Coordinates of C-alpha atoms in Angstrom, one line a residue:
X19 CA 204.5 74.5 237.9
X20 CA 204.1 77.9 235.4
X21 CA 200.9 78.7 234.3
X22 CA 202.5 79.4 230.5
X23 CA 203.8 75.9 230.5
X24 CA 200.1 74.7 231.4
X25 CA 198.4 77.5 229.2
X26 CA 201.2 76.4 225.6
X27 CA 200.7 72.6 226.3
X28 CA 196.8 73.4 226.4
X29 CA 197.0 75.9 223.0
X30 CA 198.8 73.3 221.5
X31 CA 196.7 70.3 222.2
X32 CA 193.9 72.4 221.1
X33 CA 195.3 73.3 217.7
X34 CA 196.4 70.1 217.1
X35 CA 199.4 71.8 215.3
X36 CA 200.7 75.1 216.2
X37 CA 203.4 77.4 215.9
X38 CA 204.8 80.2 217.9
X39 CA 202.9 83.3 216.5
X40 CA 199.6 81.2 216.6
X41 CA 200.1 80.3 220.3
X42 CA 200.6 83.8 221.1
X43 CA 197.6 84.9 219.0
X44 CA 195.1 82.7 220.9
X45 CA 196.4 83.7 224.6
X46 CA 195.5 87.2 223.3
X47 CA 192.7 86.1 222.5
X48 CA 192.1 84.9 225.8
X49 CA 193.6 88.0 226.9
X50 CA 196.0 85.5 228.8
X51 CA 198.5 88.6 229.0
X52 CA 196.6 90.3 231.4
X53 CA 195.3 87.8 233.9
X54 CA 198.1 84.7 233.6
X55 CA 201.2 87.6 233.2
X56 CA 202.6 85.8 230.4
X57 CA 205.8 87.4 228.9
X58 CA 205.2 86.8 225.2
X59 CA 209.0 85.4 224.7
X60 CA 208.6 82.9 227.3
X61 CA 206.0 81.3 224.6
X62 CA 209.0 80.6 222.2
X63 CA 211.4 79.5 225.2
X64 CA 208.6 77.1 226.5
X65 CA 207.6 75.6 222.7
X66 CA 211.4 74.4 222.7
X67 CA 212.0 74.1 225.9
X68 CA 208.8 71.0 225.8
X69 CA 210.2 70.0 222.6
X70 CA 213.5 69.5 224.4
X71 CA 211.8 67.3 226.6
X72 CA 209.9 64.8 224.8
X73 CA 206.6 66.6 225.2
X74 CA 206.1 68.0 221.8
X75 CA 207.3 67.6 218.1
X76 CA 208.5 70.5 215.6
X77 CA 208.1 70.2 211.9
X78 CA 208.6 72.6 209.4
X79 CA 206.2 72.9 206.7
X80 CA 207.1 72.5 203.2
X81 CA 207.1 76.1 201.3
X82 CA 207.2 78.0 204.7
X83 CA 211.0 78.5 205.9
X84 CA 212.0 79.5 209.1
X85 CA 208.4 78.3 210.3
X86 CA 208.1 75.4 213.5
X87 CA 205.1 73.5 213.9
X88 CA 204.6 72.0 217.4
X89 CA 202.9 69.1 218.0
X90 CA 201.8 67.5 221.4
X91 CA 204.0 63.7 222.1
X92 CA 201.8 61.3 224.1
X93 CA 203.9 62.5 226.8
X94 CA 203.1 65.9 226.4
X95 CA 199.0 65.2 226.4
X96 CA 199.9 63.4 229.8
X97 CA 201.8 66.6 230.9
X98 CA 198.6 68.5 230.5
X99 CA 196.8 66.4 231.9
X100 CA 199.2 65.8 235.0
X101 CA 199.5 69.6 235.4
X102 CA 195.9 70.5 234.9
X103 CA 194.6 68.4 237.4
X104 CA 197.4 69.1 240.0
X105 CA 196.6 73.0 239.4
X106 CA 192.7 72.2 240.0
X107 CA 193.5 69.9 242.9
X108 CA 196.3 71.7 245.1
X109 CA 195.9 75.1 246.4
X110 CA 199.2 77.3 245.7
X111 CA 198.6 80.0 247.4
X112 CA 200.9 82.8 245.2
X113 CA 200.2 81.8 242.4
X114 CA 196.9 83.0 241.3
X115 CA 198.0 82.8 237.9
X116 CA 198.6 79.2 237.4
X117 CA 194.3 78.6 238.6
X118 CA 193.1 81.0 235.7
X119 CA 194.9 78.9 233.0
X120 CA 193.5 75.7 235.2
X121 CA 190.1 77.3 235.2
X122 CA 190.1 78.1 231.5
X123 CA 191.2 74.6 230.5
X124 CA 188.8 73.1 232.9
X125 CA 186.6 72.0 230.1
X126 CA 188.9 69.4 228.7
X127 CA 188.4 67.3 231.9
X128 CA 184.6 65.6 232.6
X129 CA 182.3 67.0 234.7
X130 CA 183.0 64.6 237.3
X131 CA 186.3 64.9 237.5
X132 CA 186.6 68.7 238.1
X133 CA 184.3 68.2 240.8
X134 CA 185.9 65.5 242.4
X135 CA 189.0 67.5 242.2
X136 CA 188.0 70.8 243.4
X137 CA 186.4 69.0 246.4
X138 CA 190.2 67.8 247.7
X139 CA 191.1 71.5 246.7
X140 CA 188.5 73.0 249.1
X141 CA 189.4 69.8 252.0
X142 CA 192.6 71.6 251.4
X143 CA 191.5 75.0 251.8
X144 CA 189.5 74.1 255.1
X145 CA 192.6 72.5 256.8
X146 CA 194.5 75.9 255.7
X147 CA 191.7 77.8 257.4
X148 CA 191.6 76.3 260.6
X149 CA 195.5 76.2 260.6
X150 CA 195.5 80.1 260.2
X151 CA 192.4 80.8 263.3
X152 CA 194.5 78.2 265.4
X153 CA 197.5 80.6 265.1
X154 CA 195.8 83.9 265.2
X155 CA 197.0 84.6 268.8
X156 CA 200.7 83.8 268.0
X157 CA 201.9 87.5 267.5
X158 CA 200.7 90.1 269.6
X159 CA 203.5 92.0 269.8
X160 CA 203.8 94.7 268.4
X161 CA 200.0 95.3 268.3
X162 CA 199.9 95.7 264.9
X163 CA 201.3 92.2 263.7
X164 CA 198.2 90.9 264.5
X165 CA 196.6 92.5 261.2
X166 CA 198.8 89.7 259.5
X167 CA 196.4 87.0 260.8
X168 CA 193.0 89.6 260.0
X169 CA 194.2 89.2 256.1
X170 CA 195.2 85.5 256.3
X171 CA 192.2 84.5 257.7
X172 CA 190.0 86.9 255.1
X173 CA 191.3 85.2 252.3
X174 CA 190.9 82.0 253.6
X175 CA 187.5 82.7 254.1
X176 CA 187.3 83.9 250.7
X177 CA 188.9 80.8 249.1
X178 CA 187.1 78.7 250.7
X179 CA 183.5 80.6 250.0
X180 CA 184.8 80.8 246.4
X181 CA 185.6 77.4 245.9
X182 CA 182.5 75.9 247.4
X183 CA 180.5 78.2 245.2
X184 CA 181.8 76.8 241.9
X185 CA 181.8 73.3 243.1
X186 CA 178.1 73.8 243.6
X187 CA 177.5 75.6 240.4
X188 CA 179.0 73.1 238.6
X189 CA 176.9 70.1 240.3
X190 CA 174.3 72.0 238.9
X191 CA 175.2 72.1 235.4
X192 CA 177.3 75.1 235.4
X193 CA 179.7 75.1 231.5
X194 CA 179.8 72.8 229.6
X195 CA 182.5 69.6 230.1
X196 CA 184.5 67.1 228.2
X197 CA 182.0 64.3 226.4
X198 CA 179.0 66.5 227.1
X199 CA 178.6 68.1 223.3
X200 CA 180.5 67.8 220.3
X201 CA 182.6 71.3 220.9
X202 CA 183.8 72.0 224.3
X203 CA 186.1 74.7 224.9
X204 CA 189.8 73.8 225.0
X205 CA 189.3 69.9 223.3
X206 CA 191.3 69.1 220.1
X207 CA 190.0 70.9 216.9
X208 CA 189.4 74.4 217.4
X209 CA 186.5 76.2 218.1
X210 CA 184.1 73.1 216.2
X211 CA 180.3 73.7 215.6
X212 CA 177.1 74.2 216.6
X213 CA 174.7 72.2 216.8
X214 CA 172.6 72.7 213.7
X215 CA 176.0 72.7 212.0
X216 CA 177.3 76.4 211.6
X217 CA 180.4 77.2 212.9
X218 CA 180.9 78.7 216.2
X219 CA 182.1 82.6 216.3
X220 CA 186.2 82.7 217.5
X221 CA 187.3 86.2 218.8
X222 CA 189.8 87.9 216.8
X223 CA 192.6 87.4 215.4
X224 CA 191.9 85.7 212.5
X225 CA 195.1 83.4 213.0
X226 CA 193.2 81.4 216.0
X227 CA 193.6 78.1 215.8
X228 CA 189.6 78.3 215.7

C-alpha cells in the first residue's frame, strides 16, 4: 500500500470530479508534501495508473483541451474504503506515511468503525510489544547491540500509548465522523456548510475542490 494511492483515491472521491492540478492543489493544502512525502508527479502516474485499473474514469471536458477529469468507479470507492481501513487496522511499522493519510481520511468512516478498527490495531501493537521485551536479551554481544532492543521497545511503548490515547479520545467524542453532521471532512462534496447555512472557510488555493 502507498499513502498517495490512499491520499488521490480519497481527493478524488471527495471532489467528486477532479483533475491532476486540482489533486495536487488540495494535498498542498493539506500540506500532504511535507508529512505523506508525496512526489508531485506520482499524482499524474497514480490518476492513470487507477484509471488503468478500473478504479476511476477520465473525461475531458468540452471547451478545455488537453484537460482529464477523474472520477471514482464503484471499484475505486471500494479501494478506498479497502485501503483506509486496512491502514487504520494494521500496523506497518515504516511506513509512517501511509497512517497520516489514514488519519486524515478517518472522517469518512463512522465513529464506530474507527474505533473498532484502531482497537485490533492497538491488540496488534501489544502482541508487537511483548514480542520485542521477550527478545530483549537475545543480543548481548557486543555490548552495545543491546541499544537495538532500548529503541524497539521505546517505540513500542510509544505506539501503544499513542494509540490508546486516540481510541479514548475518540470514545469521548473526539472529531467529527461520517453521518454525524451534514459536512465531515473528507465525504463527497467539498468543504459543505455550516450549520446556519454559510459556507465553511477552505484554505488556499482557490482551486480546492472546496
Amino acid at each position: 500500500m502507498s499513502a498517495t494511492r490512499l491520499l488521490v483515491l480519497g481527493v478524488v472521491r471527495w471532489c467528486g470530479s477532479a483533475h491532476g492540478y486540482l489533486v495536487r492543489a488540495e494535498l498542498e493544502s493539506w500540506w500532504a508534501h511535507e508529512w505523506a512525502n508525496i512526489k508531485w508527479g506520482s499524482i499524474y502516474h497514480g490518476l492513470k495508473q487507477l484509471t488503468k485499473e478500473g478504479l476511476m474514469t477520465s473525461s475531458s471536458p468540452m471547451g478545455n483541451i488537453g484537460r482529464v477529469d477523474y472520477t471514482l468507479t464503484p471499484a475505486g470507492e471500494a479501494e478506498f474504503f479497502r485501503l483506509l481501513r486496512a491502514t487504520l487496522r494494521e500496523p506497518e511499522e515504516h511506513k509512517p506515511d501511509l497512517l497520516a493519510a489514514a488519519l486524515v481520511l478517518m472522517p469518512t468512516l463512522p465513529r464506530d468503525e474507527v474505533i473498532a478498527l484502531l482497537k485490533e490495531r492497538l491488540a496488534a501493537l501489544e502482541v508487537n510489544r511483548a514480542q520485542v521485551a521477550g527478545r530483549a536479551g537475545e543480543l548481548t554481544e557486543p555490548a552495545h547491540m543491546s541499544e537495538l532492543f532500548g529503541v524497539w521497545r521505546s517505540s513500542a511503548d510509544a505506539s501503544v500509548a499513542w494509540t490508546q490515547d486516540l481510541v479514548e479520545r475518540i470514545e469521548a467524542g473526539a472529531h467529527t465522523f461520517a453521518g454525524e453532521a451534514p459536512y465531515v471532512f473528507g465525504q463527497p462534496g467539498g468543504a459543505g456548510f455550516h450549520s446556519d447555512g454559510s459556507p465553511r472557510p477552505r484554505p488556499k488555493p482557490d482551486i480546492s475542490c472546496g
